[in-house]
CSV table of C-alpha atoms and ligand atoms in Angstrom, one decimal:
chain,number,residue,atom,x,y,z
A,15,MET,CA,0.3,0.0,0.0
A,16,LYS,CA,1.0,3.5,-0.5
A,17,ALA,CA,1.7,5.5,2.9
A,18,ILE,CA,3.5,8.6,3.5
A,19,ARG,CA,7.0,7.7,5.6
A,20,VAL,CA,9.3,10.2,7.4
A,21,HIS,CA,13.1,8.9,7.8
A,22,GLU,CA,14.3,12.0,9.5
A,23,PHE,CA,12.7,14.9,11.8
A,24,GLY,CA,12.8,18.3,9.5
A,25,GLY,CA,10.9,20.1,7.3
A,26,PRO,CA,7.8,19.5,5.2
A,27,GLU,CA,9.7,17.4,2.3
A,28,VAL,CA,10.9,15.1,4.6
A,29,MET,CA,7.3,13.4,4.1
A,30,ARG,CA,7.8,10.7,1.1
A,31,LEU,CA,4.7,8.8,-0.3
A,32,GLU,CA,6.5,5.2,-0.6
A,33,ASP,CA,5.1,1.5,-1.1
A,34,VAL,CA,5.1,-0.2,2.2
A,35,ALA,CA,3.6,-3.6,3.5
A,36,ASP,CA,-0.4,-4.0,4.4
A,37,PRO,CA,-0.8,-4.1,7.7
A,38,HIS,CA,-2.6,-7.2,9.2
A,39,ALA,CA,-5.0,-7.2,12.1
A,40,GLY,CA,-3.3,-9.1,15.5
A,41,PRO,CA,-5.4,-10.0,18.0
A,42,GLY,CA,-7.7,-7.2,19.5
A,43,GLN,CA,-6.3,-5.3,16.5
A,44,VAL,CA,-8.3,-4.2,13.3
A,45,VAL,CA,-7.4,-2.8,9.9
A,46,VAL,CA,-8.9,0.4,8.3
A,47,ARG,CA,-9.1,1.3,4.5
A,48,VAL,CA,-8.5,4.6,4.8
A,49,HIS,CA,-11.2,6.8,3.0
A,50,ALA,CA,-9.7,10.5,4.3
A,51,ILE,CA,-7.4,11.7,6.7
A,52,GLY,CA,-7.2,15.0,8.9
A,53,VAL,CA,-4.3,17.1,9.1
A,54,ASN,CA,-3.3,18.2,12.9
A,55,PRO,CA,-0.8,20.8,13.8
A,56,VAL,CA,0.8,18.3,16.1
A,57,ASP,CA,1.7,16.4,12.9
A,58,THR,CA,3.7,18.8,11.8
A,59,TYR,CA,5.6,19.7,15.3
A,60,VAL,CA,6.0,15.7,15.4
A,61,ARG,CA,7.6,15.6,12.1
A,62,ALA,CA,9.7,18.5,12.8
A,63,GLY,CA,11.2,16.8,16.0
A,64,THR,CA,9.7,19.6,18.3
A,65,TYR,CA,7.3,17.5,19.9
A,66,PRO,CA,8.2,16.5,23.6
A,67,THR,CA,7.8,12.5,22.5
A,68,ARG,CA,9.4,11.6,19.3
A,69,PRO,CA,8.4,8.5,17.2
A,70,PRO,CA,10.9,6.4,16.1
A,71,VAL,CA,12.1,6.7,12.5
A,72,PRO,CA,11.1,5.6,10.2
A,73,TYR,CA,7.3,6.1,10.9
A,74,THR,CA,4.1,7.5,9.3
A,75,PRO,CA,2.4,10.6,10.5
A,76,GLY,CA,-0.9,11.1,11.5
A,77,ARG,CA,-3.7,10.6,14.3
A,78,ASP,CA,-7.0,11.1,12.7
A,79,ALA,CA,-8.7,9.0,9.7
A,80,ALA,CA,-11.7,7.5,8.9
A,81,GLY,CA,-13.1,4.6,6.5
A,82,VAL,CA,-14.5,1.0,6.7
A,83,ILE,CA,-12.7,-1.6,8.6
A,84,GLU,CA,-11.4,-4.3,6.2
A,85,ALA,CA,-10.3,-6.6,8.7
A,86,VAL,CA,-10.6,-7.7,12.5
A,87,GLY,CA,-8.2,-9.7,14.6
A,88,GLU,CA,-9.1,-12.4,17.1
A,89,GLY,CA,-10.9,-11.2,19.7
A,90,VAL,CA,-12.4,-7.9,18.3
A,91,LYS,CA,-16.4,-7.5,18.9
A,92,ARG,CA,-16.8,-4.4,18.9
A,93,VAL,CA,-16.7,-3.7,14.9
A,94,ALA,CA,-16.8,-6.0,12.3
A,95,ALA,CA,-15.4,-5.7,8.5
A,96,GLY,CA,-17.5,-3.4,6.8
A,97,ASP,CA,-18.2,-0.9,9.5
A,98,ARG,CA,-17.9,2.6,8.9
A,99,VAL,CA,-15.6,4.4,11.5
A,100,TYR,CA,-13.6,7.4,12.8
A,101,VAL,CA,-10.1,6.7,14.0
A,102,ALA,CA,-8.9,8.1,16.9
A,103,GLY,CA,-5.1,7.0,16.9
A,104,THR,CA,-3.0,4.3,15.0
A,105,LEU,CA,-0.8,1.9,15.7
A,106,SER,CA,0.8,2.4,12.2
A,107,GLY,CA,0.1,5.7,11.4
A,108,ALA,CA,-2.9,7.3,9.8
A,109,TYR,CA,-1.3,9.1,6.4
A,110,ALA,CA,-1.7,6.2,4.5
A,111,GLU,CA,-4.1,3.9,2.4
A,112,ARG,CA,-4.8,1.2,5.4
A,113,ALA,CA,-4.2,2.0,9.0
A,114,LEU,CA,-3.6,-0.5,11.8
A,115,CYS,CA,-5.6,0.1,15.1
A,116,GLU,CA,-6.4,-1.3,18.5
A,117,GLU,CA,-10.3,-2.1,18.8
A,118,SER,CA,-10.2,0.9,20.9
A,119,GLN,CA,-9.3,3.4,18.8
A,120,VAL,CA,-12.1,3.1,16.4
A,121,GLN,CA,-15.6,4.3,17.0
A,122,PRO,CA,-18.5,4.1,14.6
A,123,LEU,CA,-19.1,7.0,12.0
A,124,ALA,CA,-22.5,7.7,11.9
A,125,ALA,CA,-24.0,7.3,7.8
A,126,ARG,CA,-24.8,10.9,7.5
A,127,VAL,CA,-20.9,12.0,8.3
A,128,SER,CA,-19.0,11.8,5.1
A,129,PHE,CA,-15.3,10.1,5.3
A,130,THR,CA,-13.8,13.5,4.6
A,131,GLN,CA,-15.8,15.2,7.8
A,132,GLY,CA,-14.9,11.8,10.1
A,133,ALA,CA,-11.3,12.3,9.5
A,134,GLY,CA,-11.4,16.1,11.2
A,135,VAL,CA,-13.3,14.2,14.6
A,136,PHE,CA,-10.9,12.8,16.6
A,137,VAL,CA,-8.3,15.4,17.7
A,138,PRO,CA,-10.5,18.7,17.2
A,139,TYR,CA,-13.7,17.4,18.8
A,140,ALA,CA,-12.2,15.3,21.6
A,141,THR,CA,-9.8,18.6,22.3
A,142,ALA,CA,-12.6,20.7,22.3
A,143,TYR,CA,-15.3,18.2,24.3
A,144,ARG,CA,-12.4,18.0,27.1
A,145,ALA,CA,-11.6,21.4,27.2
A,146,LEU,CA,-14.9,22.8,27.8
A,147,PHE,CA,-16.3,19.9,30.3
A,148,GLN,CA,-13.3,17.8,31.7
A,149,ARG,CA,-11.0,20.8,32.5
A,150,ALA,CA,-13.1,23.9,32.8
A,151,ARG,CA,-15.8,22.0,34.6
A,152,ALA,CA,-18.2,24.4,32.1
A,153,VAL,CA,-21.8,24.3,33.3
A,154,PRO,CA,-24.4,25.1,30.1
A,155,GLY,CA,-25.6,29.2,31.0
A,156,GLU,CA,-21.8,30.0,31.2
A,157,THR,CA,-20.0,32.4,28.6
A,158,VAL,CA,-17.4,31.0,26.4
A,159,LEU,CA,-14.5,32.9,24.6
A,160,VAL,CA,-13.9,30.4,21.9
A,161,HIS,CA,-10.4,32.5,21.0
A,162,GLY,CA,-9.2,30.7,17.7
A,163,ALA,CA,-12.9,29.9,16.4
A,164,SER,CA,-11.9,29.4,12.6
A,165,GLY,CA,-9.9,26.3,13.0
A,166,GLY,CA,-10.5,22.9,13.3
A,167,VAL,CA,-10.7,23.1,17.3
A,168,GLY,CA,-12.4,26.5,17.3
A,169,VAL,CA,-15.3,25.2,15.3
A,170,ALA,CA,-15.7,21.7,16.8
A,171,ALA,CA,-15.7,24.0,20.3
A,172,VAL,CA,-18.6,26.5,19.1
A,173,GLN,CA,-20.7,23.4,17.8
A,174,ILE,CA,-20.4,21.5,20.9
A,175,ALA,CA,-20.9,24.8,23.2
A,176,ARG,CA,-24.0,26.1,21.5
A,177,ALA,CA,-25.4,22.6,21.3
A,178,ALA,CA,-25.2,22.4,25.4
A,179,GLY,CA,-26.1,25.6,26.0
A,180,PHE,CA,-24.0,28.1,26.2
A,181,THR,CA,-23.3,31.6,24.9
A,182,VAL,CA,-20.4,31.9,22.7
A,183,VAL,CA,-18.3,34.3,21.3
A,184,GLY,CA,-16.1,33.1,18.5
A,185,THR,CA,-13.0,35.1,17.2
A,186,GLY,CA,-11.5,34.7,14.0
A,187,GLY,CA,-8.5,36.5,11.8
A,188,THR,CA,-10.6,36.8,8.8
A,189,GLU,CA,-14.0,37.6,7.3
A,190,ARG,CA,-14.1,34.3,6.1
A,191,GLY,CA,-13.0,32.6,9.2
A,192,ARG,CA,-15.4,34.8,11.5
A,193,LYS,CA,-18.7,33.9,9.1
A,194,LEU,CA,-17.7,30.1,9.6
A,195,ALA,CA,-17.6,30.8,13.5
A,196,SER,CA,-21.1,32.3,13.3
A,197,ASP,CA,-22.7,29.9,10.8
A,198,GLU,CA,-21.5,26.7,12.9
A,199,GLY,CA,-23.3,28.7,16.0
A,200,ALA,CA,-21.1,31.6,17.9
A,201,HIS,CA,-23.5,34.5,18.8
A,202,HIS,CA,-21.1,36.6,18.4
A,203,VAL,CA,-17.9,37.2,16.2
A,204,LEU,CA,-14.8,39.4,17.0
A,205,ASP,CA,-11.5,39.9,15.0
A,206,HIS,CA,-8.5,38.7,17.1
A,207,HIS,CA,-6.4,40.9,15.0
A,208,ALA,CA,-8.6,44.2,15.8
A,209,PRO,CA,-7.0,46.5,18.4
A,210,GLU,CA,-10.6,47.1,20.1
A,211,TYR,CA,-11.8,43.2,20.3
A,212,LEU,CA,-11.1,42.5,23.4
A,213,ASP,CA,-13.0,45.6,24.8
A,214,GLN,CA,-15.8,45.0,22.8
A,215,LEU,CA,-16.0,41.4,24.4
A,216,MET,CA,-15.9,42.9,27.8
A,217,SER,CA,-19.2,45.4,26.4
A,218,LEU,CA,-20.9,42.0,24.8
A,219,THR,CA,-20.5,40.5,28.5
A,220,GLY,CA,-22.1,44.0,30.2
A,221,GLY,CA,-18.6,44.6,31.4
A,222,ARG,CA,-18.9,41.0,33.3
A,223,GLY,CA,-16.1,39.1,31.1
A,224,VAL,CA,-16.6,35.3,30.5
A,225,ASP,CA,-16.9,32.3,31.9
A,226,VAL,CA,-14.3,30.0,30.1
A,227,ILE,CA,-11.9,30.7,27.3
A,228,LEU,CA,-10.7,28.3,25.3
A,229,GLU,CA,-7.2,29.4,24.3
A,230,MET,CA,-5.3,28.3,20.8
A,231,LEU,CA,-2.8,30.5,21.0
A,232,ALA,CA,-1.8,31.2,24.6
A,233,ASN,CA,1.9,32.7,24.0
A,234,VAL,CA,0.2,35.5,22.5
A,235,ASN,CA,-3.0,36.1,24.1
A,236,LEU,CA,-2.7,34.5,27.8
A,237,GLY,CA,-1.8,37.8,29.8
A,238,ARG,CA,-4.6,39.8,28.0
A,239,ASP,CA,-7.1,36.7,28.6
A,240,LEU,CA,-6.7,37.4,32.5
A,241,ASN,CA,-8.1,40.5,32.2
A,242,VAL,CA,-11.6,39.4,30.5
A,243,LEU,CA,-12.4,36.4,32.7
A,244,ALA,CA,-14.9,36.5,34.9
A,245,ARG,CA,-14.7,36.1,38.9
A,246,GLY,CA,-13.9,32.6,39.1
A,247,GLY,CA,-13.1,32.4,35.6
A,248,ARG,CA,-11.4,28.9,33.5
A,249,VAL,CA,-9.0,29.7,30.6
A,250,VAL,CA,-7.8,26.4,28.8
A,251,ILE,CA,-4.6,26.3,26.8
A,252,ILE,CA,-5.4,24.3,24.0
A,253,GLY,CA,-2.7,25.6,21.8
A,254,SER,CA,0.4,27.7,22.7
A,255,ARG,CA,3.9,28.1,20.4
A,256,GLY,CA,6.0,30.4,22.6
A,257,THR,CA,6.6,31.9,26.1
A,258,VAL,CA,4.4,34.8,27.4
A,259,GLU,CA,4.4,37.1,30.4
A,260,ILE,CA,1.2,37.5,32.3
A,261,ASP,CA,0.4,39.2,35.7
A,262,PRO,CA,-0.4,36.6,38.3
A,263,ARG,CA,-2.4,39.4,40.1
A,264,ALA,CA,-5.3,39.3,37.2
A,265,ALA,CA,-5.6,35.8,38.2
A,266,MET,CA,-5.6,36.3,41.9
A,267,GLY,CA,-8.3,39.2,41.8
A,268,ARG,CA,-11.0,36.9,40.0
A,269,ASP,CA,-10.0,33.5,42.0
A,270,ALA,CA,-9.3,32.7,38.1
A,271,SER,CA,-7.5,29.0,37.0
A,272,ILE,CA,-5.4,28.7,34.0
A,273,LEU,CA,-5.8,24.9,33.4
A,274,GLY,CA,-2.9,23.1,30.6
A,275,MET,CA,-4.4,20.0,28.5
A,276,THR,CA,-3.6,17.7,26.3
A,277,ILE,CA,-5.8,15.5,24.5
A,278,MET,CA,-2.9,12.6,25.1
A,279,ASN,CA,-3.4,12.7,28.6
A,280,GLY,CA,-7.0,11.7,28.6
A,281,LEU,CA,-7.4,8.8,30.8
A,282,PRO,CA,-9.4,5.6,28.9
A,283,GLN,CA,-12.5,6.4,31.2
A,284,GLU,CA,-12.2,10.4,30.1
A,285,LEU,CA,-11.9,9.3,26.5
A,286,GLN,CA,-15.0,6.5,26.4
A,287,SER,CA,-17.1,9.3,28.1
A,288,ILE,CA,-15.7,11.8,25.2
A,289,HIS,CA,-16.2,9.2,21.9
A,290,ALA,CA,-19.8,8.4,23.8
A,291,ALA,CA,-20.9,12.3,23.8
A,292,LEU,CA,-18.8,12.9,19.6
A,293,VAL,CA,-20.7,9.8,18.3
A,294,ALA,CA,-23.9,10.7,19.8
A,295,GLY,CA,-23.3,14.4,18.4
A,296,LEU,CA,-22.3,12.9,14.8
A,297,GLU,CA,-25.7,10.8,15.1
A,298,ASN,CA,-27.8,13.8,16.2
A,299,GLY,CA,-26.5,16.2,13.5
A,300,THR,CA,-25.0,18.8,16.5
A,301,LEU,CA,-21.7,17.9,15.5
A,302,ARG,CA,-20.6,18.6,11.9
A,303,PRO,CA,-17.0,18.2,10.7
A,304,VAL,CA,-16.2,21.4,8.4
A,305,VAL,CA,-13.7,20.7,6.0
A,306,GLY,CA,-12.3,23.5,4.2
A,307,ARG,CA,-9.6,22.0,1.5
A,308,GLU,CA,-9.1,18.3,0.2
A,309,MET,CA,-5.9,17.4,-0.7
A,310,SER,CA,-3.8,13.8,-2.3
A,311,LEU,CA,-2.2,12.2,0.3
A,312,ALA,CA,1.0,12.8,-1.8
A,313,ASP,CA,0.4,16.6,-1.0
A,314,ALA,CA,1.4,15.7,2.7
A,315,PRO,CA,4.2,18.6,2.5
A,316,ARG,CA,2.0,20.8,1.0
A,317,ALA,CA,-1.0,20.4,3.7
A,318,HIS,CA,1.8,20.5,6.4
A,319,ILE,CA,2.5,24.2,5.1
A,320,ALA,CA,-1.1,25.2,4.9
A,321,VAL,CA,-2.1,23.8,8.1
A,322,MET,CA,0.3,26.4,9.9
A,323,GLU,CA,-0.7,29.5,7.8
A,324,PRO,CA,-3.0,32.3,8.8
A,325,GLY,CA,-6.8,32.2,7.5
A,326,ALA,CA,-8.1,28.6,8.8
A,327,HIS,CA,-11.2,27.6,7.6
A,328,GLY,CA,-12.1,24.2,8.9
A,329,LYS,CA,-9.9,21.5,8.1
A,330,ILE,CA,-7.4,20.3,5.8
A,331,VAL,CA,-8.4,16.4,4.5
A,332,LEU,CA,-6.0,14.4,2.7
A,333,LEU,CA,-7.2,11.5,0.5
A,334,PRO,CA,-5.7,8.7,-0.2
K,10,NAP,P1,-6.4,25.2,13.1
K,10,NAP,O1,-7.0,24.5,12.6
K,10,NAP,O2,-4.7,25.6,12.4
K,10,NAP,O3,-6.5,26.5,13.8
K,10,NAP,C1,-5.8,27.5,14.2
K,10,NAP,C2,-6.9,28.5,15.1
K,10,NAP,O4,-5.8,29.6,15.9
K,10,NAP,C3,-7.8,29.1,14.0
K,10,NAP,O5,-8.9,29.6,14.4
K,10,NAP,C4,-6.5,30.7,13.7
K,10,NAP,O6,-7.5,32.0,13.1
K,10,NAP,C5,-6.8,30.9,15.5
K,10,NAP,N1,-5.7,32.0,15.5
K,10,NAP,C6,-4.5,32.3,15.1
K,10,NAP,N2,-4.4,33.6,15.5
K,10,NAP,C7,-4.8,33.6,16.3
K,10,NAP,C8,-4.6,34.8,17.6
K,10,NAP,N3,-3.8,35.5,17.8
K,10,NAP,N4,-5.2,34.6,18.4
K,10,NAP,C9,-6.5,33.5,18.7
K,10,NAP,N5,-6.7,32.7,17.9
K,10,NAP,C10,-5.4,32.6,16.6
K,10,NAP,O7,-5.5,24.6,14.5
K,10,NAP,P2,-6.1,23.3,15.4
K,10,NAP,O8,-6.2,22.1,15.1
K,10,NAP,O9,-7.6,24.2,15.7
K,10,NAP,O10,-5.6,23.4,16.4
K,10,NAP,C11,-5.1,24.8,17.2
K,10,NAP,C12,-4.1,25.0,18.6
K,10,NAP,O11,-4.6,24.0,19.3
K,10,NAP,C13,-3.0,24.3,17.6
K,10,NAP,O12,-1.7,25.0,17.9
K,10,NAP,C14,-2.5,22.6,18.0
K,10,NAP,O13,-1.5,22.7,17.7
K,10,NAP,C15,-3.7,23.1,19.2
K,10,NAP,N6,-3.8,21.9,19.7
K,10,NAP,C16,-4.2,21.5,20.9
K,10,NAP,C17,-4.7,20.2,21.6
K,10,NAP,C18,-4.0,20.0,22.7
K,10,NAP,O14,-4.6,18.6,22.9
K,10,NAP,N7,-3.6,21.1,23.8
K,10,NAP,C19,-5.2,19.5,20.2
K,10,NAP,C20,-5.8,19.9,19.2
K,10,NAP,C21,-4.9,20.8,18.9
K,10,NAP,P3,-7.3,32.5,11.9
K,10,NAP,O15,-6.7,31.8,11.1
K,10,NAP,O16,-9.0,32.8,11.6
K,10,NAP,O17,-6.6,33.8,12.5
């Protein structure tokens, strides 16, 4: 089968499309015929060798995909050959025509959700869900700022928060990105490049501030985030690409909490609960992954450049 292989860490060009042996399902494993692959920023950090954990090389990148179960190993009970699934991590890498997974790494994909949409489920939606409910412990009725609402995690967060009964404010850096956030359920949208946008946010909340911030770029925003939190507010750091200076007094005065998170820290029972919620949301149509761009698997290097550029619009998906 064809797969993207990385033999040394480096720029996007280290990803090459190669022929590799087809995977075989051992006990408790399944082989997924991959129809679409989700590109996440983390795939670029791992490829560059800057992520805290490095896979042994050569490796095939990618955690997110959707497709059809092609073969199941001994003892597999939850899924059968022919089932449509979304993939939440793999043993062999997602940027390929087939992926070897543990049975627990595949989840049913509702018929109403396309494979390209299914490729944009796991990392974005599980992250948004975990940030909102398991880290911030947000409760319906609260106000949530999705700081970076135009990309994969942001769109997911907007849909989840809107469906669950929050007041949702989303930010985007382009008109197109703000329209997307608005179309997907944000009650208000703001431009995170505009000089006055946090003043506008305070006005929108009647001077009270927001209860929860889901932060996609903490190295730029964390210091100012603390000034727009309501008393008891929580900011969840989802993304950060550098360091930042903060005034701890801004947190003290509000009884505010700064919470880190990575989806990879999710405990098995937490992930089980997240998937139960996502599968239900995909089935009932409240969760609708948005695919902004489709590219061929061979175009993985260009996709890695694109996912790091400004002007996000949902997900970038690769087609094998
Ligand atoms: P993405 O699809 O590339 O979207 C990036 C988002 O960040 C866009 O909405 C973009 O808006 C926004 N952004 C750019 N400049 C911003 C600013 N100054 N203030 C606020 N937002 C800004 O990426 P993603 O998949 O949504 O992931 C977002 C971040 O979370 C990435 O850094 C990623 O590595 C991280 N992440 C972490 C976890 C975890 O487990 N902790 C999981 C998934 C993702 P415009 O393009 O419209 O300006």
